[in-house]
């Protein structure tokens, strides 16, 4: 028996509709400082009686409109969430990010490849309030000890929810 708290409600703050301002680097793990900014709207909802949730996002980027879906599942045995998401262009990835919330901050990790080189990937949920939150995605090459933040999403709850 474990004393870990039940985290199945960790994403309840995110249910509803959000406007998102994105800041994203053009290239990963190249020391790039060149980025782009764009906006999106997302709607999140619970599934599976609270053991899962999903969001659907519509983004307008330089290349045009892109749809994205993210799916998350909670494991009551490990008290961890797994999350995966992709656009219609990329399909779903083979390695979900896994993690949990502690003191109002969610941290999720996975491994993958960028230009055929192994890397670690981290997504952080932070600055969570009733009307705002932040998501940031970071990468770290297995050959380097420093993390590169390549995507920041500042979210504001839509007044239309």
PDB file of C-alpha atoms in Angstrom:
ATOM      1  CA  UNK A   1       0.000   0.000   0.000  1.00  0.00           C
ATOM      2  CA  UNK A   2       1.286   3.431  -0.916  1.00  0.00           C
ATOM      3  CA  UNK A   3       0.738   6.853   0.603  1.00  0.00           C
ATOM      4  CA  UNK A   4       0.808   8.552  -2.815  1.00  0.00           C
ATOM      5  CA  UNK A   5      -2.162  10.751  -3.513  1.00  0.00           C
ATOM      6  CA  UNK A   6      -4.742   9.906  -6.141  1.00  0.00           C
ATOM      7  CA  UNK A   7      -3.911  12.131  -9.112  1.00  0.00           C
ATOM      8  CA  UNK A   8      -6.820  11.262 -11.357  1.00  0.00           C
ATOM      9  CA  UNK A   9      -8.144  14.853 -11.053  1.00  0.00           C
ATOM     10  CA  UNK A  10      -4.831  16.550 -11.887  1.00  0.00           C
ATOM     11  CA  UNK A  11      -6.039  17.705 -15.309  1.00  0.00           C
ATOM     12  CA  UNK A  12      -9.489  18.898 -14.160  1.00  0.00           C
ATOM     13  CA  UNK A  13      -8.177  22.485 -14.303  1.00  0.00           C
ATOM     14  CA  UNK A  14      -7.774  22.101 -18.075  1.00  0.00           C
ATOM     15  CA  UNK A  15     -11.336  21.076 -18.940  1.00  0.00           C
ATOM     16  CA  UNK A  16     -13.038  23.677 -21.109  1.00  0.00           C
ATOM     17  CA  UNK A  17     -11.906  25.964 -23.907  1.00  0.00           C
ATOM     18  CA  UNK A  18      -8.594  27.834 -24.005  1.00  0.00           C
ATOM     19  CA  UNK A  19      -6.855  30.372 -26.218  1.00  0.00           C
ATOM     20  CA  UNK A  20      -3.132  29.627 -26.568  1.00  0.00           C
ATOM     21  CA  UNK A  21      -0.232  31.854 -27.567  1.00  0.00           C
ATOM     22  CA  UNK A  22       2.664  29.713 -28.851  1.00  0.00           C
ATOM     23  CA  UNK A  23       6.372  30.546 -29.022  1.00  0.00           C
ATOM     24  CA  UNK A  24       8.293  27.787 -30.783  1.00  0.00           C
ATOM     25  CA  UNK A  25      11.881  27.427 -31.991  1.00  0.00           C
ATOM     26  CA  UNK A  26      12.239  26.629 -35.674  1.00  0.00           C
ATOM     27  CA  UNK A  27      14.803  23.859 -35.075  1.00  0.00           C
ATOM     28  CA  UNK A  28      15.385  21.456 -32.189  1.00  0.00           C
ATOM     29  CA  UNK A  29      18.719  20.817 -30.508  1.00  0.00           C
ATOM     30  CA  UNK A  30      20.731  23.053 -32.833  1.00  0.00           C
ATOM     31  CA  UNK A  31      21.239  26.015 -30.494  1.00  0.00           C
ATOM     32  CA  UNK A  32      18.724  27.976 -32.549  1.00  0.00           C
ATOM     33  CA  UNK A  33      17.205  31.188 -31.240  1.00  0.00           C
ATOM     34  CA  UNK A  34      15.061  31.735 -34.320  1.00  0.00           C
ATOM     35  CA  UNK A  35      11.434  31.114 -33.530  1.00  0.00           C
ATOM     36  CA  UNK A  36       7.896  31.734 -34.572  1.00  0.00           C
ATOM     37  CA  UNK A  37       4.745  32.712 -32.744  1.00  0.00           C
ATOM     38  CA  UNK A  38       1.188  31.661 -33.501  1.00  0.00           C
ATOM     39  CA  UNK A  39      -2.186  31.179 -31.832  1.00  0.00           C
ATOM     40  CA  UNK A  40      -4.559  28.295 -31.340  1.00  0.00           C
ATOM     41  CA  UNK A  41      -7.731  27.309 -29.558  1.00  0.00           C
ATOM     42  CA  UNK A  42      -8.193  24.046 -27.684  1.00  0.00           C
ATOM     43  CA  UNK A  43     -11.053  22.284 -25.960  1.00  0.00           C
ATOM     44  CA  UNK A  44     -10.351  19.651 -23.295  1.00  0.00           C
ATOM     45  CA  UNK A  45     -12.740  17.151 -21.733  1.00  0.00           C
ATOM     46  CA  UNK A  46     -12.653  14.123 -19.428  1.00  0.00           C
ATOM     47  CA  UNK A  47     -13.121  10.548 -20.653  1.00  0.00           C
ATOM     48  CA  UNK A  48     -13.338   7.089 -19.078  1.00  0.00           C
ATOM     49  CA  UNK A  49     -14.941   8.342 -15.869  1.00  0.00           C
ATOM     50  CA  UNK A  50     -11.949  10.546 -15.055  1.00  0.00           C
ATOM     51  CA  UNK A  51      -9.219   8.017 -15.839  1.00  0.00           C
ATOM     52  CA  UNK A  52      -8.566   9.760 -19.133  1.00  0.00           C
ATOM     53  CA  UNK A  53      -8.947  13.058 -20.916  1.00  0.00           C
ATOM     54  CA  UNK A  54      -8.384  14.507 -24.328  1.00  0.00           C
ATOM     55  CA  UNK A  55      -8.078  17.836 -26.033  1.00  0.00           C
ATOM     56  CA  UNK A  56      -8.501  18.938 -29.607  1.00  0.00           C
ATOM     57  CA  UNK A  57      -6.586  21.930 -30.891  1.00  0.00           C
ATOM     58  CA  UNK A  58      -6.875  24.038 -34.034  1.00  0.00           C
ATOM     59  CA  UNK A  59      -3.683  25.976 -34.853  1.00  0.00           C
ATOM     60  CA  UNK A  60      -2.953  28.498 -37.558  1.00  0.00           C
ATOM     61  CA  UNK A  61       0.741  28.270 -38.449  1.00  0.00           C
ATOM     62  CA  UNK A  62       2.862  29.565 -41.316  1.00  0.00           C
ATOM     63  CA  UNK A  63       2.017  26.409 -43.261  1.00  0.00           C
ATOM     64  CA  UNK A  64      -1.736  26.815 -42.708  1.00  0.00           C
ATOM     65  CA  UNK A  65      -4.350  25.399 -40.355  1.00  0.00           C
ATOM     66  CA  UNK A  66      -3.332  22.275 -38.415  1.00  0.00           C
ATOM     67  CA  UNK A  67      -5.459  20.095 -36.138  1.00  0.00           C
ATOM     68  CA  UNK A  68      -3.987  18.310 -33.116  1.00  0.00           C
ATOM     69  CA  UNK A  69      -5.338  15.821 -30.592  1.00  0.00           C
ATOM     70  CA  UNK A  70      -3.785  14.898 -27.249  1.00  0.00           C
ATOM     71  CA  UNK A  71      -4.917  11.863 -25.246  1.00  0.00           C
ATOM     72  CA  UNK A  72      -3.996  11.216 -21.592  1.00  0.00           C
ATOM     73  CA  UNK A  73      -4.582   8.173 -19.374  1.00  0.00           C
ATOM     74  CA  UNK A  74      -4.159   7.886 -15.615  1.00  0.00           C
ATOM     75  CA  UNK A  75      -2.754   4.699 -14.049  1.00  0.00           C
ATOM     76  CA  UNK A  76      -4.148   4.376 -10.489  1.00  0.00           C
ATOM     77  CA  UNK A  77      -1.480   1.765  -9.654  1.00  0.00           C
ATOM     78  CA  UNK A  78       1.523   3.967 -10.441  1.00  0.00           C
ATOM     79  CA  UNK A  79      -0.215   7.344  -9.864  1.00  0.00           C
ATOM     80  CA  UNK A  80       1.182   8.484 -13.216  1.00  0.00           C
ATOM     81  CA  UNK A  81      -0.303   9.911 -16.375  1.00  0.00           C
ATOM     82  CA  UNK A  82       0.738   8.900 -19.881  1.00  0.00           C
ATOM     83  CA  UNK A  83       0.114  11.379 -22.657  1.00  0.00           C
ATOM     84  CA  UNK A  84       0.509  11.285 -26.403  1.00  0.00           C
ATOM     85  CA  UNK A  85      -0.659  13.503 -29.190  1.00  0.00           C
ATOM     86  CA  UNK A  86      -0.063  14.297 -32.799  1.00  0.00           C
ATOM     87  CA  UNK A  87      -1.351  16.268 -35.722  1.00  0.00           C
ATOM     88  CA  UNK A  88      -3.079  14.774 -38.726  1.00  0.00           C
ATOM     89  CA  UNK A  89       0.262  15.174 -40.518  1.00  0.00           C
ATOM     90  CA  UNK A  90       2.386  13.111 -38.102  1.00  0.00           C
ATOM     91  CA  UNK A  91       0.109  10.424 -36.680  1.00  0.00           C
ATOM     92  CA  UNK A  92       0.502   9.162 -33.118  1.00  0.00           C
ATOM     93  CA  UNK A  93       3.979   8.555 -31.775  1.00  0.00           C
ATOM     94  CA  UNK A  94       5.223   5.274 -30.368  1.00  0.00           C
ATOM     95  CA  UNK A  95       6.455   6.620 -26.988  1.00  0.00           C
ATOM     96  CA  UNK A  96       4.026   8.417 -24.668  1.00  0.00           C
ATOM     97  CA  UNK A  97       5.275  10.924 -22.130  1.00  0.00           C
ATOM     98  CA  UNK A  98       4.829   9.710 -18.534  1.00  0.00           C
ATOM     99  CA  UNK A  99       4.741  11.731 -15.338  1.00  0.00           C
ATOM    100  CA  UNK A 100       2.720  13.266 -12.551  1.00  0.00           C
ATOM    101  CA  UNK A 101       1.831  16.459 -10.736  1.00  0.00           C
ATOM    102  CA  UNK A 102       3.485  17.583  -7.507  1.00  0.00           C
ATOM    103  CA  UNK A 103       2.766  20.888  -5.755  1.00  0.00           C
ATOM    104  CA  UNK A 104       0.719  22.207  -8.686  1.00  0.00           C
ATOM    105  CA  UNK A 105       3.298  21.427 -11.363  1.00  0.00           C
ATOM    106  CA  UNK A 106       3.162  18.524 -13.821  1.00  0.00           C
ATOM    107  CA  UNK A 107       6.357  17.042 -15.263  1.00  0.00           C
ATOM    108  CA  UNK A 108       6.323  14.378 -18.001  1.00  0.00           C
ATOM    109  CA  UNK A 109       9.238  12.598 -19.734  1.00  0.00           C
ATOM    110  CA  UNK A 110       9.913  10.356 -22.705  1.00  0.00           C
ATOM    111  CA  UNK A 111      12.757   9.444 -25.034  1.00  0.00           C
ATOM    112  CA  UNK A 112      12.967   9.764 -28.783  1.00  0.00           C
ATOM    113  CA  UNK A 113      15.125  10.720 -31.726  1.00  0.00           C
ATOM    114  CA  UNK A 114      15.886  14.038 -33.388  1.00  0.00           C
ATOM    115  CA  UNK A 115      17.811  13.672 -36.653  1.00  0.00           C
ATOM    116  CA  UNK A 116      18.516  10.037 -35.642  1.00  0.00           C
ATOM    117  CA  UNK A 117      20.167  11.088 -32.358  1.00  0.00           C
ATOM    118  CA  UNK A 118      18.701   9.910 -29.049  1.00  0.00           C
ATOM    119  CA  UNK A 119      17.232  12.596 -26.802  1.00  0.00           C
ATOM    120  CA  UNK A 120      15.106  13.115 -23.711  1.00  0.00           C
ATOM    121  CA  UNK A 121      11.867  15.040 -23.976  1.00  0.00           C
ATOM    122  CA  UNK A 122      10.141  16.853 -21.103  1.00  0.00           C
ATOM    123  CA  UNK A 123       6.787  18.614 -20.934  1.00  0.00           C
ATOM    124  CA  UNK A 124       5.992  20.849 -17.947  1.00  0.00           C
ATOM    125  CA  UNK A 125       2.603  22.179 -16.859  1.00  0.00           C
ATOM    126  CA  UNK A 126       3.079  25.239 -14.616  1.00  0.00           C
ATOM    127  CA  UNK A 127       1.570  28.568 -13.471  1.00  0.00           C
ATOM    128  CA  UNK A 128      -1.814  26.862 -13.138  1.00  0.00           C
ATOM    129  CA  UNK A 129      -4.758  29.016 -12.037  1.00  0.00           C
ATOM    130  CA  UNK A 130      -8.481  29.047 -12.769  1.00  0.00           C
ATOM    131  CA  UNK A 131      -7.932  31.188 -15.880  1.00  0.00           C
ATOM    132  CA  UNK A 132      -4.308  30.645 -16.993  1.00  0.00           C
ATOM    133  CA  UNK A 133      -1.609  28.010 -17.288  1.00  0.00           C
ATOM    134  CA  UNK A 134       1.634  27.393 -19.141  1.00  0.00           C
ATOM    135  CA  UNK A 135       2.920  24.381 -21.013  1.00  0.00           C
ATOM    136  CA  UNK A 136       6.527  24.105 -22.086  1.00  0.00           C
ATOM    137  CA  UNK A 137       8.353  21.433 -24.025  1.00  0.00           C
ATOM    138  CA  UNK A 138      12.082  20.821 -23.613  1.00  0.00           C
ATOM    139  CA  UNK A 139      14.604  18.561 -25.297  1.00  0.00           C
ATOM    140  CA  UNK A 140      17.996  17.317 -24.192  1.00  0.00           C
ATOM    141  CA  UNK A 141      20.448  15.435 -26.331  1.00  0.00           C
ATOM    142  CA  UNK A 142      21.846  12.323 -24.655  1.00  0.00           C
ATOM    143  CA  UNK A 143      25.288  13.757 -25.437  1.00  0.00           C
ATOM    144  CA  UNK A 144      24.665  17.068 -23.610  1.00  0.00           C
ATOM    145  CA  UNK A 145      23.675  17.911 -20.055  1.00  0.00           C
ATOM    146  CA  UNK A 146      21.577  21.002 -20.778  1.00  0.00           C
ATOM    147  CA  UNK A 147      17.906  21.258 -21.646  1.00  0.00           C
ATOM    148  CA  UNK A 148      16.632  23.377 -24.546  1.00  0.00           C
ATOM    149  CA  UNK A 149      13.124  24.812 -24.233  1.00  0.00           C
ATOM    150  CA  UNK A 150      11.764  24.764 -27.752  1.00  0.00           C
ATOM    151  CA  UNK A 151       8.051  25.443 -27.240  1.00  0.00           C
ATOM    152  CA  UNK A 152       6.167  27.623 -24.745  1.00  0.00           C
ATOM    153  CA  UNK A 153       2.373  27.732 -24.666  1.00  0.00           C
ATOM    154  CA  UNK A 154       0.735  30.458 -22.573  1.00  0.00           C
ATOM    155  CA  UNK A 155      -2.923  29.541 -22.137  1.00  0.00           C
ATOM    156  CA  UNK A 156      -5.877  31.694 -21.135  1.00  0.00           C
ATOM    157  CA  UNK A 157      -9.328  30.285 -20.474  1.00  0.00           C
ATOM    158  CA  UNK A 158     -11.733  31.386 -23.184  1.00  0.00           C
ATOM    159  CA  UNK A 159     -14.608  33.610 -22.138  1.00  0.00           C
ATOM    160  CA  UNK A 160     -16.786  31.495 -24.443  1.00  0.00           C
ATOM    161  CA  UNK A 161     -16.586  28.343 -22.289  1.00  0.00           C
TER     162      UNK A 161
END
